[in-house]
Short mmCIF file of C-alpha atoms in Angstrom, two decimals:
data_model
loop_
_atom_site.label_atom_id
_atom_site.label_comp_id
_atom_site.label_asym_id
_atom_site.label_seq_id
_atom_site.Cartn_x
_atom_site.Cartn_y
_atom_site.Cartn_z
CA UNK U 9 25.05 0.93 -8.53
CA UNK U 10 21.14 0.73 -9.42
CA UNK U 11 18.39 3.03 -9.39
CA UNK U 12 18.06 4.46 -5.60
CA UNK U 13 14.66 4.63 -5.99
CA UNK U 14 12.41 1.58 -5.54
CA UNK U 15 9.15 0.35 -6.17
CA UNK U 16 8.05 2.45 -3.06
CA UNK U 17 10.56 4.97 -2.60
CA UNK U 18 14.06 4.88 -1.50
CA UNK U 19 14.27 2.18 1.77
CA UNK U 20 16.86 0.57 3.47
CA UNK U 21 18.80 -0.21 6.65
CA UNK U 22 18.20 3.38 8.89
CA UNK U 23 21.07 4.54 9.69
CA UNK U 24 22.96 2.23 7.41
CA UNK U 25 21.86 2.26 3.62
CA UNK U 26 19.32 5.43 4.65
CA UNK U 27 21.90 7.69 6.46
CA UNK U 28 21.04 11.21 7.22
CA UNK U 29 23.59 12.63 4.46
CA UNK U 30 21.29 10.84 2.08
CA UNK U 31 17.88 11.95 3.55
CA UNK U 32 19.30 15.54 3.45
CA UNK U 33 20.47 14.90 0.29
CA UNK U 34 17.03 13.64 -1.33
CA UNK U 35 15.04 16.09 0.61
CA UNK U 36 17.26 18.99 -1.46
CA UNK U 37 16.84 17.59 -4.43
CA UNK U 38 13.95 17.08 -4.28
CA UNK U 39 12.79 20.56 -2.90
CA UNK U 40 14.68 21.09 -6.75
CA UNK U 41 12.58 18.83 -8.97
CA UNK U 42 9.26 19.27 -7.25
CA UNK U 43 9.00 23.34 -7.28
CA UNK U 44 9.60 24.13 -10.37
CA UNK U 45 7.23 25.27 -13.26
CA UNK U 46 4.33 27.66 -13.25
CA UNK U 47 2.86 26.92 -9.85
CA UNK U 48 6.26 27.74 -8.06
CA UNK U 49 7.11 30.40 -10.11
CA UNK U 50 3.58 32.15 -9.29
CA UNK U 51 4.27 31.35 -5.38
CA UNK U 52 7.71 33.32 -5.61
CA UNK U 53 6.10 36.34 -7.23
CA UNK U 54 4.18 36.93 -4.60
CA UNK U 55 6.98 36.84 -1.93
CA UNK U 56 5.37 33.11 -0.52
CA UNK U 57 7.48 30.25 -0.71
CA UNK U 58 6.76 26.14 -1.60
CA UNK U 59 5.03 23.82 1.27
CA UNK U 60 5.22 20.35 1.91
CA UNK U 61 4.68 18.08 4.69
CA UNK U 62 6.66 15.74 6.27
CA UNK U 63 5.44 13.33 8.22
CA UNK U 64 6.67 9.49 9.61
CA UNK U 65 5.34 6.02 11.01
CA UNK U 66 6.90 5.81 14.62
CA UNK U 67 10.06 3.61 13.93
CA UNK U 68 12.55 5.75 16.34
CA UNK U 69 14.91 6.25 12.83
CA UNK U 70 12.10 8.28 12.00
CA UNK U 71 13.37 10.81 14.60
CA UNK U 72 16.27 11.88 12.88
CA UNK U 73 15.53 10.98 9.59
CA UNK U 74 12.60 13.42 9.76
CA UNK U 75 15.29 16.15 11.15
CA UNK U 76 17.42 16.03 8.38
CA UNK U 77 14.37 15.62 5.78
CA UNK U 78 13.24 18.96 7.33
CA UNK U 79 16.57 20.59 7.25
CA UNK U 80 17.14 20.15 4.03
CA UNK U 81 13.90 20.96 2.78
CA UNK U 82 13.89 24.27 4.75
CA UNK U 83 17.45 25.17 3.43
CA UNK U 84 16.11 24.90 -0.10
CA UNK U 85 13.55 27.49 0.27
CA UNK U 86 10.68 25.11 1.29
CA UNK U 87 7.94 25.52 4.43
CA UNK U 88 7.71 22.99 6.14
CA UNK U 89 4.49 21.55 8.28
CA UNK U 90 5.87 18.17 10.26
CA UNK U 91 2.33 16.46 10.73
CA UNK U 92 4.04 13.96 13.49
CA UNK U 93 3.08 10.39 13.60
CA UNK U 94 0.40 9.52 10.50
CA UNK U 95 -0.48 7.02 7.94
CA UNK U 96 1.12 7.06 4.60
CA UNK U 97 -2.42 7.39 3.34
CA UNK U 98 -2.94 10.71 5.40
CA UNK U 99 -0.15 12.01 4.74
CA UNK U 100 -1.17 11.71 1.03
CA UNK U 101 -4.43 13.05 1.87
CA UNK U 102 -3.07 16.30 3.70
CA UNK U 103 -1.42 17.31 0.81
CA UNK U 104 -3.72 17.36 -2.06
CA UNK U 105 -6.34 19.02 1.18
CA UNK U 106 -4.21 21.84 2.29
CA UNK U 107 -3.00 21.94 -1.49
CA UNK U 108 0.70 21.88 0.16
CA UNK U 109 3.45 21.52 -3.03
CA UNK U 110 4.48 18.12 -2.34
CA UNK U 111 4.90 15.88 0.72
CA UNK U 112 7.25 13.13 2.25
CA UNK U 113 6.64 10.14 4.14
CA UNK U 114 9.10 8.43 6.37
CA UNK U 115 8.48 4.61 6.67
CA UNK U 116 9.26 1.06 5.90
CA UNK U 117 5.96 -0.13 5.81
CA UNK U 118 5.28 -3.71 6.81
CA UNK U 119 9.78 -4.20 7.42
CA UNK U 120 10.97 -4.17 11.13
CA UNK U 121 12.04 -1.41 12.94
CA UNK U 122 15.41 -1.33 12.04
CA UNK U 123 14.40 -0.74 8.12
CA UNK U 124 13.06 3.23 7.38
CA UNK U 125 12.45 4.36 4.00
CA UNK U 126 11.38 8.10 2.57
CA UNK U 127 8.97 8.31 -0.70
CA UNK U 128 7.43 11.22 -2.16
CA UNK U 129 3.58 12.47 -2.96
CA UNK U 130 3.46 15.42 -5.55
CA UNK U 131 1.08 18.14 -5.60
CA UNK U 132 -2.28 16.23 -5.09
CA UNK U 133 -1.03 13.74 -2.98
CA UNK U 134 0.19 11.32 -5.52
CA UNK U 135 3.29 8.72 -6.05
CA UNK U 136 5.83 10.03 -8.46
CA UNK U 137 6.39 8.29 -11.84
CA UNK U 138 9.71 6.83 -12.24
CA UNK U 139 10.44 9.69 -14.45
CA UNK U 140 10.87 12.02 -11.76
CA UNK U 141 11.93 9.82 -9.51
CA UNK U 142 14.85 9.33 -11.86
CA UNK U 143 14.86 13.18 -11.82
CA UNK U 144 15.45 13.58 -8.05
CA UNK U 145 18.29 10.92 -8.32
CA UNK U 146 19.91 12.65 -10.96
CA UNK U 147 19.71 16.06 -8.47
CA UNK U 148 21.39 14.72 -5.94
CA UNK U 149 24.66 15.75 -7.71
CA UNK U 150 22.94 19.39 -9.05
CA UNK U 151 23.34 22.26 -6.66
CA UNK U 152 21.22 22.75 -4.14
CA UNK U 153 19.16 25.74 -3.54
CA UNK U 154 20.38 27.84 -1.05
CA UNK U 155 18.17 30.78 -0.28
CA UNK U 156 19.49 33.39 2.51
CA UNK U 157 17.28 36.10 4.72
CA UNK U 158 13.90 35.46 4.61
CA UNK U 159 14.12 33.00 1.77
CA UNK U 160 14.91 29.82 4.09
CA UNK U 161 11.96 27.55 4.79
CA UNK U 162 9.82 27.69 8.26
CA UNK U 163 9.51 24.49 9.77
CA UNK U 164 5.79 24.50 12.03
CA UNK U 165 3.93 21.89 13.60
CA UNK U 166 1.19 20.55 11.58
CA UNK U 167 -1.21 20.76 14.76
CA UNK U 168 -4.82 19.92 12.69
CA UNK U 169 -3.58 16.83 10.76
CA UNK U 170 -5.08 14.18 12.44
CA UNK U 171 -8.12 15.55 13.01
CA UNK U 172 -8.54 16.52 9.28
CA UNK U 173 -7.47 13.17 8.36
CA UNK U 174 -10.13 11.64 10.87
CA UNK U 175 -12.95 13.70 9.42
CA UNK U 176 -12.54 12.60 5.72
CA UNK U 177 -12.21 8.93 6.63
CA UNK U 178 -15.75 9.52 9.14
CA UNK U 179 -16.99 11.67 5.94
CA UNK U 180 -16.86 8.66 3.33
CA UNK U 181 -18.98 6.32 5.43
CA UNK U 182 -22.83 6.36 4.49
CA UNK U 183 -23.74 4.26 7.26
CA UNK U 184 -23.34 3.89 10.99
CA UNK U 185 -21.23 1.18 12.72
CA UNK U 186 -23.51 0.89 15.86
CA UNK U 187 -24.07 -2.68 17.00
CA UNK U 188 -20.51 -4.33 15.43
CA UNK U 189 -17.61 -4.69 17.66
CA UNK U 190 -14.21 -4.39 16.09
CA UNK U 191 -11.05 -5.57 16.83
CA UNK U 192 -8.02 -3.82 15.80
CA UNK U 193 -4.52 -4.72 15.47
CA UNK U 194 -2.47 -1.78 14.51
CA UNK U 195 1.21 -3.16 14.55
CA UNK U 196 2.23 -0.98 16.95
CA UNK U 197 2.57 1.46 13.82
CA UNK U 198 1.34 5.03 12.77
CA UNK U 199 -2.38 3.57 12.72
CA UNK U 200 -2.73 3.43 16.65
CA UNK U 201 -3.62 6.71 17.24
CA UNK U 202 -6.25 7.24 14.54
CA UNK U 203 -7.90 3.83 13.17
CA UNK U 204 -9.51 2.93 16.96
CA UNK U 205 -10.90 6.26 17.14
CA UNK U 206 -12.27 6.88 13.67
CA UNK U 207 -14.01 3.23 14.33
CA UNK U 208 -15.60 4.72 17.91
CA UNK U 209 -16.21 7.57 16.16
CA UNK U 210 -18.32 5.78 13.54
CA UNK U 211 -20.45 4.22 16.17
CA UNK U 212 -18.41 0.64 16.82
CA UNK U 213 -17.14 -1.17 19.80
CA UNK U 214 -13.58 -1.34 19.46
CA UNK U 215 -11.18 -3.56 20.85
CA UNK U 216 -7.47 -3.01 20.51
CA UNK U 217 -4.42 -4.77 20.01
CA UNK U 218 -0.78 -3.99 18.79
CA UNK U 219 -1.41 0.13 19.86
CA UNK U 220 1.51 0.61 22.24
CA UNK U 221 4.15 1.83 19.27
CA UNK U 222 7.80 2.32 20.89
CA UNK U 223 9.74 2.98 18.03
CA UNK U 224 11.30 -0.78 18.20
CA UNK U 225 8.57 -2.67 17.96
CA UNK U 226 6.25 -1.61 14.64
CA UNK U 227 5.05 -5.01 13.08
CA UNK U 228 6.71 -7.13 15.42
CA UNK U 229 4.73 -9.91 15.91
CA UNK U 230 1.43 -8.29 15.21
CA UNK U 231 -0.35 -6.41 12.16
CA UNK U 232 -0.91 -7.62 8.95
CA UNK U 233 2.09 -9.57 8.32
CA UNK U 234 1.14 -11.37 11.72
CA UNK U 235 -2.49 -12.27 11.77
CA UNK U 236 -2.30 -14.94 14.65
CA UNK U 237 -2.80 -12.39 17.44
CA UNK U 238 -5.62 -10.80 15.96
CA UNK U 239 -7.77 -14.30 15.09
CA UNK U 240 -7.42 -15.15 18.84
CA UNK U 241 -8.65 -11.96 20.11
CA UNK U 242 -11.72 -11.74 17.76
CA UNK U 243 -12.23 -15.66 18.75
CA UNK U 244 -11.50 -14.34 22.49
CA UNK U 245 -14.13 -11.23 22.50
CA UNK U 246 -16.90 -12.59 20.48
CA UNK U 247 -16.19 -9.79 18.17
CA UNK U 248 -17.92 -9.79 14.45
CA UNK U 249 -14.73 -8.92 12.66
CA UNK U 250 -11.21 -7.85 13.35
CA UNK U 251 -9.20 -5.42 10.82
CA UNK U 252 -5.20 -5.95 10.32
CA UNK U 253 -3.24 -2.97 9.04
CA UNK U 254 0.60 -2.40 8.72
CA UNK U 255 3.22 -0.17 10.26
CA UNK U 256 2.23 2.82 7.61
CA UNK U 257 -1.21 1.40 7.58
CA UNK U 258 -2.05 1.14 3.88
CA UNK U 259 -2.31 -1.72 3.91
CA UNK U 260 -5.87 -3.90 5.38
CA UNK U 261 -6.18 -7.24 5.64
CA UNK U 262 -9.55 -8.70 7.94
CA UNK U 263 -10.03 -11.71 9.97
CA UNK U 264 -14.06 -12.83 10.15
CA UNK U 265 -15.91 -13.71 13.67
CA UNK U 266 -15.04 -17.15 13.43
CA UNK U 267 -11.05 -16.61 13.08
CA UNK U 268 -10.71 -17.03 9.23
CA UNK U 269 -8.48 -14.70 7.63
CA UNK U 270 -10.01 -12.65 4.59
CA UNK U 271 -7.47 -11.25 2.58
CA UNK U 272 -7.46 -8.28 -0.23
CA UNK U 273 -8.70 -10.47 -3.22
CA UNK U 274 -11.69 -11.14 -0.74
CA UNK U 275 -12.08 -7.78 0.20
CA UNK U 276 -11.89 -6.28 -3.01
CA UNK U 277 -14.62 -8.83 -4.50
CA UNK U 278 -16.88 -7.51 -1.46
CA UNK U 279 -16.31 -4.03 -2.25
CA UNK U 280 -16.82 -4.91 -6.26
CA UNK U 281 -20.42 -5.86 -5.27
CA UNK U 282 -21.33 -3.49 -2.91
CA UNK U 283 -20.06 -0.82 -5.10
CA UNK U 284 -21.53 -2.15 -8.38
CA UNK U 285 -25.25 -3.23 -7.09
CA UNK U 286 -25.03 0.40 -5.78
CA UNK U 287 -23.90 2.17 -9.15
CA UNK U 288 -20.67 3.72 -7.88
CA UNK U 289 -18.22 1.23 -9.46
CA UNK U 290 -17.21 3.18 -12.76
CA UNK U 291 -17.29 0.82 -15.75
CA UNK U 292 -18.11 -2.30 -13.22
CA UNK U 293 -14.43 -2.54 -13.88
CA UNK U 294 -11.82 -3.66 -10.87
CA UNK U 295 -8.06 -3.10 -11.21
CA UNK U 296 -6.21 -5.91 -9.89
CA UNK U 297 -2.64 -7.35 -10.48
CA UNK U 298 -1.41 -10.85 -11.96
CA UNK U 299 -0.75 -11.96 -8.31
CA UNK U 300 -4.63 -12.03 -7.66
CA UNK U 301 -6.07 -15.31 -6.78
CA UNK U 302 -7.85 -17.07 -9.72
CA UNK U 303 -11.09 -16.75 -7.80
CA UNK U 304 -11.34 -13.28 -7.88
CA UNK U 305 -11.14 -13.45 -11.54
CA UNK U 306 -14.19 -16.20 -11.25
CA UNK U 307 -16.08 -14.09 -9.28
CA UNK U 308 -16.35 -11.14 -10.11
CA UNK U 309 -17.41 -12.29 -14.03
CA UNK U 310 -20.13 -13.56 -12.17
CA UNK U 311 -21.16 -10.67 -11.45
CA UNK U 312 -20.61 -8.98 -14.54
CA UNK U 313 -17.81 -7.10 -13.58
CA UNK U 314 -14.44 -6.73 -15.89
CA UNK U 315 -10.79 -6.88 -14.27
CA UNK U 316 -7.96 -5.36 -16.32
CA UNK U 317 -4.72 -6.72 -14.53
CA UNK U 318 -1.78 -5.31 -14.17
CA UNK U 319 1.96 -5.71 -12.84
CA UNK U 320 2.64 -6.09 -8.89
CA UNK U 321 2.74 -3.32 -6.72
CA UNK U 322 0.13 -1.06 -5.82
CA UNK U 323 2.23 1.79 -8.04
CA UNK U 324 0.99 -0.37 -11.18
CA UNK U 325 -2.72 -0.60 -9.79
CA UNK U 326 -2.89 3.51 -9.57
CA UNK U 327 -1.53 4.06 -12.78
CA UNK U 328 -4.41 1.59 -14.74
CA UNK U 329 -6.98 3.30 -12.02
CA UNK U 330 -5.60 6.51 -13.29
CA UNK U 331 -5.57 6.25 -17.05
CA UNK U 332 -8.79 4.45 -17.53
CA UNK U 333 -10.55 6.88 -14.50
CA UNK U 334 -11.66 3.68 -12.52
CA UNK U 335 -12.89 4.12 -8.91
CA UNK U 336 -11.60 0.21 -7.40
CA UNK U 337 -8.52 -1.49 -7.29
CA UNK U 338 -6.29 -3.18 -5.27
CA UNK U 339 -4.02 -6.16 -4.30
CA UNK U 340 -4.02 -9.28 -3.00
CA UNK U 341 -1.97 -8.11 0.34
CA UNK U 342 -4.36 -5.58 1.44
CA UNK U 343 -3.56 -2.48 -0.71
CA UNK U 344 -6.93 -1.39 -1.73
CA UNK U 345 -7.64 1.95 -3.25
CA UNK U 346 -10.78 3.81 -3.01
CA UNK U 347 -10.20 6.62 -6.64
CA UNK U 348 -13.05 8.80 -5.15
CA UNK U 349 -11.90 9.18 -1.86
CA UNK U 350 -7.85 8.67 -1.77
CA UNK U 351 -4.81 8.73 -3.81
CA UNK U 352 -3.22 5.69 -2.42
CA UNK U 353 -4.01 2.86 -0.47
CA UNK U 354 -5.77 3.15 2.63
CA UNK U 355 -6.23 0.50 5.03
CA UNK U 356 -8.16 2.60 7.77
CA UNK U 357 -10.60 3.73 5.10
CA UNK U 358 -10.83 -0.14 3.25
CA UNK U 359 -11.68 -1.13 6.85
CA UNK U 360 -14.35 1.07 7.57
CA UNK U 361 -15.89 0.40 4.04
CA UNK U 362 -15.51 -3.54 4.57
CA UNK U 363 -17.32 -3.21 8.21
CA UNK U 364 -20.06 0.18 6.52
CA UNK U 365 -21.04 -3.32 3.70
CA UNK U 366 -21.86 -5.42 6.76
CA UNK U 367 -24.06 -2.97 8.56
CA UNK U 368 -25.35 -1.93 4.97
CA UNK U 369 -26.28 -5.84 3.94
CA UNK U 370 -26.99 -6.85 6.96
CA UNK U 371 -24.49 -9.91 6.53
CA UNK U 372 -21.82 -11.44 8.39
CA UNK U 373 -18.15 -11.02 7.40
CA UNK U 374 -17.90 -14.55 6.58
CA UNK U 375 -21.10 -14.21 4.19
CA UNK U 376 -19.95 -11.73 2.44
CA UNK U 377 -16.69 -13.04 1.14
CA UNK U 378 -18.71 -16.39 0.16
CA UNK U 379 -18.84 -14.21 -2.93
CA UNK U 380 -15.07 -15.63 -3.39
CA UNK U 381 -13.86 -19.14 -3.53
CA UNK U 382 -10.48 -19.10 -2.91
CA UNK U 383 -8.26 -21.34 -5.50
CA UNK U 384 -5.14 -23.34 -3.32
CA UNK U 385 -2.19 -21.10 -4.13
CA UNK U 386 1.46 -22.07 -3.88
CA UNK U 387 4.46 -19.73 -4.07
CA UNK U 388 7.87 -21.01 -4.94
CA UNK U 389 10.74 -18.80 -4.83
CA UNK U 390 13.84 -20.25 -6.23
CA UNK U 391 16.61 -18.54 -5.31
CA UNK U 392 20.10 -18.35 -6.86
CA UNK U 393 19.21 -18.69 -10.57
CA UNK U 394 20.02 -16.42 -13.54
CA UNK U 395 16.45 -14.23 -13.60
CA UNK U 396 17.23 -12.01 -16.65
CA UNK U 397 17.75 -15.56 -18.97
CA UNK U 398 13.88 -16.22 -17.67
CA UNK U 399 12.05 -14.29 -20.45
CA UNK U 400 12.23 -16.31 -23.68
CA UNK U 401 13.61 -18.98 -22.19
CA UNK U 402 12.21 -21.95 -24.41
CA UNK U 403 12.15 -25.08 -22.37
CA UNK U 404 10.54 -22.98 -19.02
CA UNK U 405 8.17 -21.58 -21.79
CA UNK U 406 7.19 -25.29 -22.72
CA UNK U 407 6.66 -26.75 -19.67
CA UNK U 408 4.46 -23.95 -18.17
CA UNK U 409 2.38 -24.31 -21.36
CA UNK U 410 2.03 -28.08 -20.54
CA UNK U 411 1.48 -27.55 -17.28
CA UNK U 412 -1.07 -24.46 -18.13
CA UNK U 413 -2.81 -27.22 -21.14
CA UNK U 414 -3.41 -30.14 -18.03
CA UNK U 415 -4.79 -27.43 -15.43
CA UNK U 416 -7.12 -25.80 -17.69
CA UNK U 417 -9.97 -23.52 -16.37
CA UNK U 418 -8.72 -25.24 -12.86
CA UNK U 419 -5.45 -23.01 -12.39
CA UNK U 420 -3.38 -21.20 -13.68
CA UNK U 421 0.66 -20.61 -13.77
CA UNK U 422 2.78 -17.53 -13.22
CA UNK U 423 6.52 -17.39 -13.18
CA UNK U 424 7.80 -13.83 -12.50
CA UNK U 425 11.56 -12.88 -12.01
CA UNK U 426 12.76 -10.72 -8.92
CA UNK U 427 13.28 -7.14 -9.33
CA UNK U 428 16.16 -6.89 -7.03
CA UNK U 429 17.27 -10.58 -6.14
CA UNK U 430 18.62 -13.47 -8.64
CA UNK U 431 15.51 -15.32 -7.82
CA UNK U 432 12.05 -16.61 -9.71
CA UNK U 433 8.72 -16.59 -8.44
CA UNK U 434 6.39 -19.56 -8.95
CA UNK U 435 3.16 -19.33 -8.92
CA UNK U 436 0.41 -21.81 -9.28
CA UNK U 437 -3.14 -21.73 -8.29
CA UNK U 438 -5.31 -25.19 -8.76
CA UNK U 439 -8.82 -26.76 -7.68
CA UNK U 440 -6.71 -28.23 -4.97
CA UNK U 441 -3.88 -28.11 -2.83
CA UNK U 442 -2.24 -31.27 -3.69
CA UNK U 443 -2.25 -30.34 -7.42
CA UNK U 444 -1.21 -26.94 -7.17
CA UNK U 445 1.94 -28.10 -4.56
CA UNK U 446 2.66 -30.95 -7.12
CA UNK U 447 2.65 -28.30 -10.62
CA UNK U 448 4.69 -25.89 -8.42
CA UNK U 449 7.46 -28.07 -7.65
CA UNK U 450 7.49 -29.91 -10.73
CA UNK U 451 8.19 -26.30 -12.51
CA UNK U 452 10.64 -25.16 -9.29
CA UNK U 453 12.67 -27.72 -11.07
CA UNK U 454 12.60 -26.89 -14.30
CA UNK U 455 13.58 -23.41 -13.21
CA UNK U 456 16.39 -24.39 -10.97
CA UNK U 457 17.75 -26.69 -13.85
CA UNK U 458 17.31 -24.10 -16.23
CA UNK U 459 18.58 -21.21 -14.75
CA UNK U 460 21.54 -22.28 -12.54
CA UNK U 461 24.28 -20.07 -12.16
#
């Protein structure tokens, strides 16, 4: 078997691959691996036990998933607040506010409601390095803590969490929202009972779509994996903007008044600006990964500012924001990450930030990311080919450096093998469509030739 643990926690089929053995399982384990040193050891001395909180997007696995998280942290010795229906980012929030040990969130993200998944946020509110990810795994076969008397966990609603949540995201904005309406499409996911009210609450009009969650229908059809509904209602209300998020809502894509969609490169090259021209973006350095459309790369050396890129997935981003203490950084799908004011993405608070820049400038959505021009972008996946023989292979090597050598400063080339499937990723951005559809395939090819199994 592989590593349990993926690039965002451990997710699977509910019910299925993510039973409820192995939720109680991980939740023990971890309750292990995540309360031990100093800290802990302090905590018991004084007769208190560990905290975390546990909270879930409202996929209806979620239900009993949470249960048996819960139970198993509360068996190992571990208090328990169950904050309900959040977003990831809030639930990573809570925990470095309330200074809680460690928490867990229950979702799939942007999958369909059959699909749940459980990561982790350490003391802080922070992912977990592989390392002790690896650590947890390897605790699943340790014994478990097993307190007795008064040294089980409580298990308490978390009754404040939203509202503490709310207030940080209202407390980051500089600016009021007055005079722009807003649509919102929150997937039917854990944004729909925050992101329309932290948008009133800033002083927009706010229009809503996707907000009826009933634990079967998160993403389906709607959010930011479905941006159809939202252009037609922003086209249908006039509105100046409309803001996309997922079924955890980290995740913030935008759509502009007239019904073009402005993804995270664009919105990260807005922020870069706004941020820089107002001396809050450390190092006029953004953190971006090798997925990011050429364009960005263009732009923002316009302006002056440096991008150090980095692997995909918004675990890779936080780790170069981390070491090098950036403040901006993000990813092409809407993962953007504010360093001064969360620990993970945040699609609510990117959101409120994209629409504060409009009020702030005095510019229309569609102004604003003129900043960008977007290079064509094809993606190839070929499936069913050998993906470990990819690095060093000598004849792929050759032909994307031909290929790179006739694109020049146009485009550029990316082939990246799967993490979990025997498939390669082709990538190739040019000044136009035709050219970057006709490089793709051409290296698709080579690829499939190359690689068959």
């Amino acid at each position: 078997m592989g590593r349990l643990f993926g690039t965002d926690g451990v997710r699977g089929l509910a019910n299925g691959d993510l039973t409820v053995e192995l939720a109680l399982g991980l939740s023990q384990a971890a309750a292990r691996v995540l309360t031990t040193g100093r800290h802990a050891d302090e905590l018991r001395a004084q007769g208190r036990r560990p905290t975390a909180i546990v909270a879930r997007d409202p996929r209806i696995s979620g239900q009993f998933l949470t249960a048996a998280v819960s139970a198993g942290l509360a068996s190992s010795g571990i208090d328990v607040l169950d904050a309900g229906v959040i977003p990831t980012p809030a639930a990573a929030f809570l925990v470095g506010d309330i200074h809680a040990d460690f928490g867990v969130m229950i979702s799939a993200s942007h999958n369909p409601a059959p699909d749940n998944g459980i990561k982790f946020f350490s003391f802080g509110g922070t992912k977990l390095p592989d390392a002790v990810e690896d650590r947890i795994e390897a605790a699943l076969a340790a014994e478990k803590l097993a307190p007795t008397g008064a040294g089980v966990g409580r298990i308490r609603r978390f009754a404040d969490a939203e509202d503490r949540y709310l207030l940080h995201l209202l407390g980051t904005l500089d600016v009021s929202l007055a005079g722009l309406h807003v649509v919102i499409d929150c997937a039917h996911g854990a944004a729909a009972g925050i992101s329309p009210q932290v948008f009133a609450d800033a002083g927009a009009r706010v229009t809503v779509i996707g907000s009826d969650p009933d634990g079967l229908n998160i993403n389906e059809g709607v959010g930011s994996t479905h941006l159809g509904p939202l252009q037609a209602a922003v086209l249908e209300h006039g509105a100046d903007l409309g803001i996309a998020h997922d079924g955890d809502a980290d995740r913030c894509l935008a759509v502009d008044a007239r019904g073009r969609v402005i993804d995270g490169d664009q919105i990260m090259a807005i922020l870069a600006v706004s941020l820089q021209a107002r001396g809050m973006l450390v190092d006029d350095t953004l953190v971006a990964t090798v997925m990011s459309n050429l364009g960005l790369k263009r732009a923002m050396a316009e302006h002056g500012i440096r991008m150090i890129e980095t692997g995909v997935g918004d675990r890779h981003v936080l780790e170069a924001l981390a070491e090098h203490r950036l403040s901006l950084g993000g990813e092409q799908s809407g993962h953007i990450i504010f360093s001064d004011h969360a620990t993970t993405g945040d699609g609510i608070l990117t959101g409120l930030q994209l629409a504060a820049e409009m009020v702030r400038s005095g510019r229309t959505l569609a102004e604003l990311a003129d900043v960008m021009t977007v290079f064509p972008q094809v993606l190839i996946n070929v499936r069913g080919v050998d993906r470990t023989a990819l690095d060093g292979h000598g004849v792929i090597a050759a032909a994307v450096e031909a290929e790179e050598a006739a694109l020049g400063d146009s485009g550029r080339v990316l082939l990246r093998a799967s993490g979990t499937e025997p498939m390669v990723r082709v990538m190739v951005e040019a000044a136009d469509q035709g050219t970057a559809e006709q490089v793709a395939d051409r290296l698709a090819d080579v690829v499939r030739e190359q690689l068959a199994v």
